[in-house]
Coordinates of C-alpha atoms in Angstrom, one line a residue:
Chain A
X7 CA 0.0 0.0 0.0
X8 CA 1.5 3.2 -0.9
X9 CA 2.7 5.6 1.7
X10 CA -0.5 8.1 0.8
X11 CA -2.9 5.4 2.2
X12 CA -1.7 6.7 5.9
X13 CA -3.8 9.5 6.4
X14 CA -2.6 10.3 10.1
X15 CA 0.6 11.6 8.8
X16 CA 0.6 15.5 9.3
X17 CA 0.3 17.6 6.5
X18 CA 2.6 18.4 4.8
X19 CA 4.0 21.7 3.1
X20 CA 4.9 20.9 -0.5
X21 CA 7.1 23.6 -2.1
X22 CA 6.5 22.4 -5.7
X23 CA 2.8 22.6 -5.9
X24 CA 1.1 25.7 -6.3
X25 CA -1.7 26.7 -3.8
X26 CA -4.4 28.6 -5.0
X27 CA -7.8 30.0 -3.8
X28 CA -10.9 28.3 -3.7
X29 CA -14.6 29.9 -3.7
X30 CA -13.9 28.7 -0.2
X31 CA -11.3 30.8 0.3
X32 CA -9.1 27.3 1.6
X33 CA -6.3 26.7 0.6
X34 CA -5.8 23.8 -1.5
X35 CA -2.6 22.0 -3.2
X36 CA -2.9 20.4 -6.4
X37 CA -2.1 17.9 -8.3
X38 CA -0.3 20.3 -11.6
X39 CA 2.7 18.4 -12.1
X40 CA 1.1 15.2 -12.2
X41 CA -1.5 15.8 -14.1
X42 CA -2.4 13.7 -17.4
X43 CA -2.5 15.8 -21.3
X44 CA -6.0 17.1 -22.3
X45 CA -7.0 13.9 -24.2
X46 CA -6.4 11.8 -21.2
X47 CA -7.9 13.6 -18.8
X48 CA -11.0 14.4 -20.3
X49 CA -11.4 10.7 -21.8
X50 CA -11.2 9.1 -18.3
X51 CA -13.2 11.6 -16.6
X52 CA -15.8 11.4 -18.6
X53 CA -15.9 7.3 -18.9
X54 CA -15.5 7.8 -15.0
X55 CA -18.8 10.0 -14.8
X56 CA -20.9 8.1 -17.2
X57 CA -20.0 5.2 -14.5
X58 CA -21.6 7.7 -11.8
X59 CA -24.6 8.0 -13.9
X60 CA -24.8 4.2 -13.4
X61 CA -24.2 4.3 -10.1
X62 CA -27.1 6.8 -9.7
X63 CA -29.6 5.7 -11.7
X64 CA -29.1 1.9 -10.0
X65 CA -29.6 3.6 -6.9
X66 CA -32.7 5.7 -8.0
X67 CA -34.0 2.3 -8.9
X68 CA -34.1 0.5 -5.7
X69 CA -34.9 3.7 -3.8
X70 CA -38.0 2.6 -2.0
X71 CA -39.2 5.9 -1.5
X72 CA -39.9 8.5 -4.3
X73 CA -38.4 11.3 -2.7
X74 CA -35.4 9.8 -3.1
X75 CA -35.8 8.4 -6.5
X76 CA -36.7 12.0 -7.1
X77 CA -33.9 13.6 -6.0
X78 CA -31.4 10.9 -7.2
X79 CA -32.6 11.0 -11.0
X80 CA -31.6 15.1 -10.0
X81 CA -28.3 14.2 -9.0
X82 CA -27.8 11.8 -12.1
X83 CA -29.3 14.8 -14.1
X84 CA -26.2 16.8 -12.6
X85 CA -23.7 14.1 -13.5
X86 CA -24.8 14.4 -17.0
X87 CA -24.3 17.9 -17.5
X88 CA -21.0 17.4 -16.7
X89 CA -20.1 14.6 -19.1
X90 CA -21.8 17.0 -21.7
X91 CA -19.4 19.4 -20.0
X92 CA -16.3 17.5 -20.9
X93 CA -17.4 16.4 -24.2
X94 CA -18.0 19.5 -25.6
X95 CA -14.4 20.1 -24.9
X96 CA -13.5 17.1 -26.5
X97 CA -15.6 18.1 -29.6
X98 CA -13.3 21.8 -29.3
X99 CA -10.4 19.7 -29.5
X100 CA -11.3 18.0 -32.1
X101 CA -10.7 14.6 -30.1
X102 CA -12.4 11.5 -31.0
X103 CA -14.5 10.3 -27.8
X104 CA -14.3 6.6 -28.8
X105 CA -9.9 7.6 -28.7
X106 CA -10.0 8.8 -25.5
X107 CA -12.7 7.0 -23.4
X108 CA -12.1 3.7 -24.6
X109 CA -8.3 2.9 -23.3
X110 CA -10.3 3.9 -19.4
X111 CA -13.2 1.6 -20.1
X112 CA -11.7 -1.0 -18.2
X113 CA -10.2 0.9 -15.6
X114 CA -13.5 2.2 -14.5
X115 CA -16.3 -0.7 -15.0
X116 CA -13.4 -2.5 -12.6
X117 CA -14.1 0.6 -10.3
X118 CA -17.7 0.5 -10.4
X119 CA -17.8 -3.5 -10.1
X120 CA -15.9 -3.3 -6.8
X121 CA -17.6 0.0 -5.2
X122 CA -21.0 -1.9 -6.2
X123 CA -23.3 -1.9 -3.2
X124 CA -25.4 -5.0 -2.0
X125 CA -28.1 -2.9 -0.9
X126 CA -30.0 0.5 -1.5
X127 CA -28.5 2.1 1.3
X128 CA -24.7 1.3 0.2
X129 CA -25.2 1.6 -2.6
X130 CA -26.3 5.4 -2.1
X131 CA -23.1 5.4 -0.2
X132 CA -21.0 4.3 -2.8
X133 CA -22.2 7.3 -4.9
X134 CA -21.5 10.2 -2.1
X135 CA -17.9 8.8 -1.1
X136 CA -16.6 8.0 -4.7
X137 CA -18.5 10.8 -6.6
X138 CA -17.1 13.5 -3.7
X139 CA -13.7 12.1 -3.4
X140 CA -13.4 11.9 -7.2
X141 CA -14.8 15.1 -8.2
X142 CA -12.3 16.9 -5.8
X143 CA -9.6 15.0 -7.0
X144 CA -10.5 15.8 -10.4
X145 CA -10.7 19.5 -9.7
X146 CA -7.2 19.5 -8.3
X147 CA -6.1 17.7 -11.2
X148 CA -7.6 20.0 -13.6
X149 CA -5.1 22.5 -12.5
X150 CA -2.3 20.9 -14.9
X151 CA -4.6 21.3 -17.8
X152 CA -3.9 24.3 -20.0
X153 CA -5.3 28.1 -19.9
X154 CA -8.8 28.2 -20.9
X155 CA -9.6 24.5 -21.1
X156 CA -8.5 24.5 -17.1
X157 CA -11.3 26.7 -16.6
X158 CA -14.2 25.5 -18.7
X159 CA -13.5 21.9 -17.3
X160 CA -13.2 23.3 -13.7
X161 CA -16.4 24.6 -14.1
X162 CA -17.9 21.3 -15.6
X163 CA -16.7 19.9 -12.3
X164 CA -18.3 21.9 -10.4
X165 CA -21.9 22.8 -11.7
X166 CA -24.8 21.8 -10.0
X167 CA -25.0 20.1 -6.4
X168 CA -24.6 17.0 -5.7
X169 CA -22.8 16.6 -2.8
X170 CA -25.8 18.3 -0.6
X171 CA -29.0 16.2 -1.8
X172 CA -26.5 12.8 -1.3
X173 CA -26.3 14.0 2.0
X174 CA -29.5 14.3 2.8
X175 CA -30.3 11.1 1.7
X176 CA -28.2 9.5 3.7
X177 CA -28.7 11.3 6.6
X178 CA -32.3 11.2 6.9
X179 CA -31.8 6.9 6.2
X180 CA -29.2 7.1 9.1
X181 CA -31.8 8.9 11.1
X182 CA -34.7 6.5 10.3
X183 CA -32.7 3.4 11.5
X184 CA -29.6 4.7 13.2
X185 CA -27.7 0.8 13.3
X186 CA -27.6 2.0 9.3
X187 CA -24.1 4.1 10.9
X188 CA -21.9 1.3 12.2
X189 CA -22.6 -0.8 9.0
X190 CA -22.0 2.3 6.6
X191 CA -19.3 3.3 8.2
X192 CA -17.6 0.6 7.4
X193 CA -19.0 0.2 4.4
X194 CA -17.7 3.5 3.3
X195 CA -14.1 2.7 4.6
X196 CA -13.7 -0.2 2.4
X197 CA -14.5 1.8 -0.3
X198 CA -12.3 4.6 -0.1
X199 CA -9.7 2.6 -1.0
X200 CA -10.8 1.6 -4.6
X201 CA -11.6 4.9 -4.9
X202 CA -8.0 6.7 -4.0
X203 CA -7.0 3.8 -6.8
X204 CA -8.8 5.1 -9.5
X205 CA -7.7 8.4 -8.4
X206 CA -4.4 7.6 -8.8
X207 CA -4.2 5.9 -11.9
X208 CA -5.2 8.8 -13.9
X209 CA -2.2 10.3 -12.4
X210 CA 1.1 10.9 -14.7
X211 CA 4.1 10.0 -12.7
X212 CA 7.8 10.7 -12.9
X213 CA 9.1 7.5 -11.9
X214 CA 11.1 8.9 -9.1
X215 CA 9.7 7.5 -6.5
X216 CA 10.3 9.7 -3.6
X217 CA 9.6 13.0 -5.9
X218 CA 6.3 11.6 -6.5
X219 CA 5.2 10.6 -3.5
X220 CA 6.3 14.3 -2.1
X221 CA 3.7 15.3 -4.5
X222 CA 1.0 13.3 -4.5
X223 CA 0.8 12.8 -0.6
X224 CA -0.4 16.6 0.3
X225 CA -2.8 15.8 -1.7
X226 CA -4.2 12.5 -0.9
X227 CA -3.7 14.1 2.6
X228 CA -6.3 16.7 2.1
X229 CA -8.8 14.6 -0.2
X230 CA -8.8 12.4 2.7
X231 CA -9.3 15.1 5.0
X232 CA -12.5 16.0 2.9
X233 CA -13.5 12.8 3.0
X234 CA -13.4 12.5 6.7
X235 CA -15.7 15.8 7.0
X236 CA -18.0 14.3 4.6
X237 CA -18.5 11.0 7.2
X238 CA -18.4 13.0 10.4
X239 CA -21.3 15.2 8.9
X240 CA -23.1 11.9 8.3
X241 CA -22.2 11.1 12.2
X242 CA -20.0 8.6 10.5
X243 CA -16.4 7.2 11.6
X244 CA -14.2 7.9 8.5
Chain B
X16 CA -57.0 -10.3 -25.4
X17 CA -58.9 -6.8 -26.1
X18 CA -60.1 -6.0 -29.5
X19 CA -57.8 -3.1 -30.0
X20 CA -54.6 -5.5 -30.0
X21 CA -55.9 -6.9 -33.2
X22 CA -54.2 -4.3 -35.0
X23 CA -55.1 -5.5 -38.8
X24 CA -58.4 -3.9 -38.2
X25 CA -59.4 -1.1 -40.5
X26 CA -59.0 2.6 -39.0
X27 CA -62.6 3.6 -37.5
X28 CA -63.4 7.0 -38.0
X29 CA -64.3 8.1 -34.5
X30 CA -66.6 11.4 -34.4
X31 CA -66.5 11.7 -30.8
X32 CA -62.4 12.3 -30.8
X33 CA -61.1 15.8 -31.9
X34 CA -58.8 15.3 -35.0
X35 CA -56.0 17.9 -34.9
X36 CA -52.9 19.0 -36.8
X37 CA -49.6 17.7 -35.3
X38 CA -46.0 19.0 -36.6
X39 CA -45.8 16.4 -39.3
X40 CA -49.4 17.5 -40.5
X41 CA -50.7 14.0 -39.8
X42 CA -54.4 13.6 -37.9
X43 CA -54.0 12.4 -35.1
X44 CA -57.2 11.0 -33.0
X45 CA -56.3 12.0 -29.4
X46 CA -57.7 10.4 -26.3
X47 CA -59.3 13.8 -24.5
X48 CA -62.4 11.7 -23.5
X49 CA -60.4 9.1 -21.1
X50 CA -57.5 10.9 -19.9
X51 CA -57.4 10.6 -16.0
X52 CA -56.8 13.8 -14.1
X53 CA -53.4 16.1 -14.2
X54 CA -52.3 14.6 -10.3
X55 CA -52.9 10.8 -12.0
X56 CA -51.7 11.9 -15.6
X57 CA -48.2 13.7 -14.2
X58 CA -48.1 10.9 -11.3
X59 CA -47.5 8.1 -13.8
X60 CA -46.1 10.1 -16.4
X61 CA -43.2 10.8 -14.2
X62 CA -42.8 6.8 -12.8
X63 CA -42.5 6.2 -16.3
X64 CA -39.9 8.2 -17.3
X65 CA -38.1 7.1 -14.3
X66 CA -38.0 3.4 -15.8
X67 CA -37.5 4.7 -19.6
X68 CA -33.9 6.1 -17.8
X69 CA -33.5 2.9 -15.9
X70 CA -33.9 0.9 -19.5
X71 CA -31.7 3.6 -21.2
X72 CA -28.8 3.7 -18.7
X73 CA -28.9 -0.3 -18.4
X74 CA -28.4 0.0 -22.0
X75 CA -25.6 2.2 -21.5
X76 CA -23.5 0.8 -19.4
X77 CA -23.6 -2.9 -21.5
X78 CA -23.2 -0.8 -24.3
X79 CA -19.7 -2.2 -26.0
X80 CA -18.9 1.1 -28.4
X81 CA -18.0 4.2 -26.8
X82 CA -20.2 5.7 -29.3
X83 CA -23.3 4.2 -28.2
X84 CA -23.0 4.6 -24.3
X85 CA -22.4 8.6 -25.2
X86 CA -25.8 8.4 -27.5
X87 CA -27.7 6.8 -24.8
X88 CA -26.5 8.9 -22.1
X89 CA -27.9 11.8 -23.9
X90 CA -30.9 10.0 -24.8
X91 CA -31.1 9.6 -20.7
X92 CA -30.2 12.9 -20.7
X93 CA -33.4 14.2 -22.7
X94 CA -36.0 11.6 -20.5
X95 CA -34.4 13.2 -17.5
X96 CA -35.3 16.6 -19.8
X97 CA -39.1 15.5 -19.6
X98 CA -39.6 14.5 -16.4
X99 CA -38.0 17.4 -15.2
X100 CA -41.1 19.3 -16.9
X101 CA -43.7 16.9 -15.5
X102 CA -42.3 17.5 -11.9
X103 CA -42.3 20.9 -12.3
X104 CA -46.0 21.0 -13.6
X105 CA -46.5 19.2 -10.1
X106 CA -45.1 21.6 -7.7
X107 CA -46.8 24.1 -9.9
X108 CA -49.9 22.7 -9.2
X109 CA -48.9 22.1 -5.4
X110 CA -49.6 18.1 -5.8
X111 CA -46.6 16.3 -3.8
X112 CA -44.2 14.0 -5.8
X113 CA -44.7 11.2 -3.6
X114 CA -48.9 11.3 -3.2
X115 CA -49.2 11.0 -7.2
X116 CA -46.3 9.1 -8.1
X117 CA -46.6 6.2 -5.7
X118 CA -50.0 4.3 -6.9
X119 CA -48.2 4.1 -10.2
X120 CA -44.6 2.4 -9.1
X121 CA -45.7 -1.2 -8.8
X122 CA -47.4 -1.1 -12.6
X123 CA -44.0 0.8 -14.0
X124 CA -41.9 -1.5 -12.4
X125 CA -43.9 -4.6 -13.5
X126 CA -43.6 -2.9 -16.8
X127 CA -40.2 -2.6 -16.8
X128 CA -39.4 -6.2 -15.7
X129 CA -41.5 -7.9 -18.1
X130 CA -39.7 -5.8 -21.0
X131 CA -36.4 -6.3 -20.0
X132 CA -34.2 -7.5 -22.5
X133 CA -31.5 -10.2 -21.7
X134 CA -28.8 -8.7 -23.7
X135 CA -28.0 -5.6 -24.7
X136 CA -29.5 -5.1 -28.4
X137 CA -32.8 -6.8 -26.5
X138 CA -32.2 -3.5 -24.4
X139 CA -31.8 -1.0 -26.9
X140 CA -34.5 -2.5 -28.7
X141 CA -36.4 -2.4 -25.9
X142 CA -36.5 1.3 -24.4
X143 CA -36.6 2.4 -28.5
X144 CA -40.1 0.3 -28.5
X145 CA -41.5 1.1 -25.4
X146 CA -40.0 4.8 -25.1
X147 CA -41.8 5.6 -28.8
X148 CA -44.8 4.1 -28.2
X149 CA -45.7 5.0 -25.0
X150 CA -44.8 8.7 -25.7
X151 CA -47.1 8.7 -28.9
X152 CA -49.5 7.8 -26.2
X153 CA -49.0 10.1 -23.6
X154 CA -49.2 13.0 -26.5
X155 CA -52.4 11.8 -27.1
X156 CA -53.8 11.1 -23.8
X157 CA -52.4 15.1 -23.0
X158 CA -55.2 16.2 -24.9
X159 CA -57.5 15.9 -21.7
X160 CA -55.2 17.8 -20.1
X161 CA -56.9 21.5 -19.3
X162 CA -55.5 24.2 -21.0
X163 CA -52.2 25.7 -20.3
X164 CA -51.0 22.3 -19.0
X165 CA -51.5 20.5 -22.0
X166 CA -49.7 22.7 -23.7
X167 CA -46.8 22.8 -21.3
X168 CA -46.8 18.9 -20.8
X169 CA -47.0 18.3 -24.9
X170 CA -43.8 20.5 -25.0
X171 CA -42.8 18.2 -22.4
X172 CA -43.2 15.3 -24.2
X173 CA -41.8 16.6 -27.7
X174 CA -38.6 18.1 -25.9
X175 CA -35.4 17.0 -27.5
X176 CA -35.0 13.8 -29.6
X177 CA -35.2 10.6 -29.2
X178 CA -36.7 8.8 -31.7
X179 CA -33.8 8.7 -33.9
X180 CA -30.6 8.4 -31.9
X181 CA -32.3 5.2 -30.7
X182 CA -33.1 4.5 -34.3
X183 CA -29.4 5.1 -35.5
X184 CA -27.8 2.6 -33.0
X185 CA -30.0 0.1 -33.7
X186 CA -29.6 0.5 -37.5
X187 CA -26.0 0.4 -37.0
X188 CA -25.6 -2.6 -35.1
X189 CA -28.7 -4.4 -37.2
X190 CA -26.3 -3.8 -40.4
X191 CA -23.1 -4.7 -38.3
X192 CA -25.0 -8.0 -37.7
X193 CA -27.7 -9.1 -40.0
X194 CA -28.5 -12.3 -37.9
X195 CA -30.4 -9.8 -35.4
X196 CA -32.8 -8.8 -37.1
X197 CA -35.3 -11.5 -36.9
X198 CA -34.7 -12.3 -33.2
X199 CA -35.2 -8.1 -32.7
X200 CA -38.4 -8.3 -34.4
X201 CA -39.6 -11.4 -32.4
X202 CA -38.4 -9.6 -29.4
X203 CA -40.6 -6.4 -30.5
X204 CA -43.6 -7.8 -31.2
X205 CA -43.2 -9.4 -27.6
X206 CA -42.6 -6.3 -25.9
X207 CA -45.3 -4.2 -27.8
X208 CA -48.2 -6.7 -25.9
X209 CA -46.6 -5.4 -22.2
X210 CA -45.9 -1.7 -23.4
X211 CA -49.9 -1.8 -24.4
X212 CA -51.2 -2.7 -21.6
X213 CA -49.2 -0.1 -19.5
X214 CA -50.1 2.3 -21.7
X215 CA -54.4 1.5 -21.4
X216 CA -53.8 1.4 -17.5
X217 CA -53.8 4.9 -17.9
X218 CA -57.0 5.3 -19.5
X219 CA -59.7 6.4 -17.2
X220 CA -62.6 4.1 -18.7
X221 CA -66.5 4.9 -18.4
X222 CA -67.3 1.4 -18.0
X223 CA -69.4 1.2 -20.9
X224 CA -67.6 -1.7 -23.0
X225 CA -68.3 -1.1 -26.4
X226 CA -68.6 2.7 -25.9
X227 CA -65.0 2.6 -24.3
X228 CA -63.4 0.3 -27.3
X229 CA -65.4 2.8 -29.9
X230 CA -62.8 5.4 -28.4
X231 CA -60.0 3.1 -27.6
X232 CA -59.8 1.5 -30.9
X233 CA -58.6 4.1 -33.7
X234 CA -56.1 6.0 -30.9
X235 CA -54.8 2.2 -30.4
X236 CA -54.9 1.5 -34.7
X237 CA -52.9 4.9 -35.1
X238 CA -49.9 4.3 -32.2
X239 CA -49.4 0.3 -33.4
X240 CA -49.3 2.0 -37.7
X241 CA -46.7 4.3 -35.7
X242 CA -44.6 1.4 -33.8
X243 CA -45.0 -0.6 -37.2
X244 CA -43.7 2.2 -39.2
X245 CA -40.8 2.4 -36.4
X246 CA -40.4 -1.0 -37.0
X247 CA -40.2 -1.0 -40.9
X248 CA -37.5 1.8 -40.8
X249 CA -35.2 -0.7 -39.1
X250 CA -36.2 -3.4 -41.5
X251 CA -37.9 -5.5 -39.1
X252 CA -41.5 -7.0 -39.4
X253 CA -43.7 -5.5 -36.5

């Protein structure tokens, strides 16, 4: 397991990486230097959110109630604009989208098969802990794409909301039959593994070993750290 | 077996429907007299359109071409379009999701298991069948509709395209594999049985048996000429 898997390690200051401001006003490292060329990145990010879309809709599906059907078609709805998002960059580029999705086909249905939840509620799970570890992830690694593209697929990333309705899904479940917790918890802990996988394979490394890991460990650091808030606002053990 | 599945019947001129101009300048007999009220109508309107995305993102995600996953996600992408409107014509009315969706899930999702397909051209085929025919209907049925929310649902309805993406991927992978097409049509003329019935469970009857077919018949003539044209455009026999 690679050294980034230990989230206790303290954060650490990385000279190389630029931080920048966030509507937030945090600051955030990123992920520049590492980051994959234009055809890459917006081929596997958009094979990655068409698997989200599956992941929705399969959820939406066995959603016993129709509030949260309702607002989980909305969510996939979201999703969507954002593949459109990144393939109408791909159409500026003149890229083919057969090209550049295809080599991460693979790659992701592997993803999606092992984050695949046995039930409803996990499975809503699976959605709210990949799809907001991923999508910050992706927005840090969109900072190594160039000029104008960085901020047109930036704001792909970040249209609509989908991190709030997941939430309240799973918090009014958890709230409705509170041993859900324990069980998701869990759940959710197993799956942030697969997920800081996929994460990482989109990344372009050096081959120096140590450089790399300088690099990319800030930022698993603070994706984790997200993470982690994302659970405890659930009432959940990251 | 009704009378109106014997679809070899000549057209009945039926004075009590209103003929009226559509975009293709066809007359088109329209259902006004039996359409339930706007709660029922956008209740199980909406269910549907949940399970057309269901079908269409199954589809996608067996979908083997890059190309076809991106067609039916934006197929998806225009359902998701439509029941957008329909929920919106709900919380304009002030009628809650839940209350008028709910008496329709267990018919939709009956629906949607009897016409799943085993593989994935079964799939395709499918949501192209039920997705067409059932939205012919519900055009027709919004006739009964009053007023301004007939016209808004109709635009509803007609919003983007869908019709002919699905047409185009199944054309393609028809002429990619010629062996298909006489299983598809089989397949079809399966699934047409299912998508009929789910589409008269909408119908609000008066009881009156021969009254009721008098009305049912010609709308029911009209939408099977429509799926057989479909049908014939792909080269299968409906």
């Amino acid at each position: 397991m690679a050294s980034w898997f230990r989230r206790q390690r303290p954060r650490v200051e990385a000279p190389t990486l630029t931080p920048r401001d966030t509507a937030a006003g945090a600051l955030r490292v990123d992920l520049a230097e590492l980051a994959p060329a234009p055809d890459s990145f917006l081929g596997q990010c958009a094979a990655l959110h068409l698997v989200f879309i599956e992941q929705l809709t399969a959820a939406m599906a066995n959603a016993p109630r129709v509030a949260d059907k309702d607002a989980l078609a909305r969510v996939a709805g979201v999703v969507f604009e954002r593949y459109r998002g990144f393939t109408a960059e791909l159409e500026r580029l003149q890229l083919d989208k057969t090209d550049v999705m295809t080599p991460h086909l693979d790659s992701v249905e592997e993803f999606k098969r092992r984050t695949q939840g046995g039930e409803w509620h996990e499975q809503v799970a699976s959605a709210h802990v990949a799809i907001g570890f991923l999508t910050d992830f992706w927005i840090r690694l969109a900072a190594g794409l160039p000029g104008e593209l960085r901020g047109r697929v930036t704001a792909a990333l970040t249209g609509g909301d989908i991190d709030g309705p997941m939430h309240r899904i799973l918090e009014r479940a958890i709230a409705a039959n509170p041993t859900l917790a324990s069980r998701l918890a869990l759940w959710c802990r197993r799956l942030v593994g697969d997920t800081m996988l996929q994460a990482r394979s989109a990344l372009v490394l050096h081959g120096d070993r140590s450089k790399d890991e300088a690099q990319i460990e800030p930022v698993f650091t603070e994706l984790i750290a997200e993470h982690t808030r994302r659970m405890d606002r659930l009432g959940l053990t990251a």
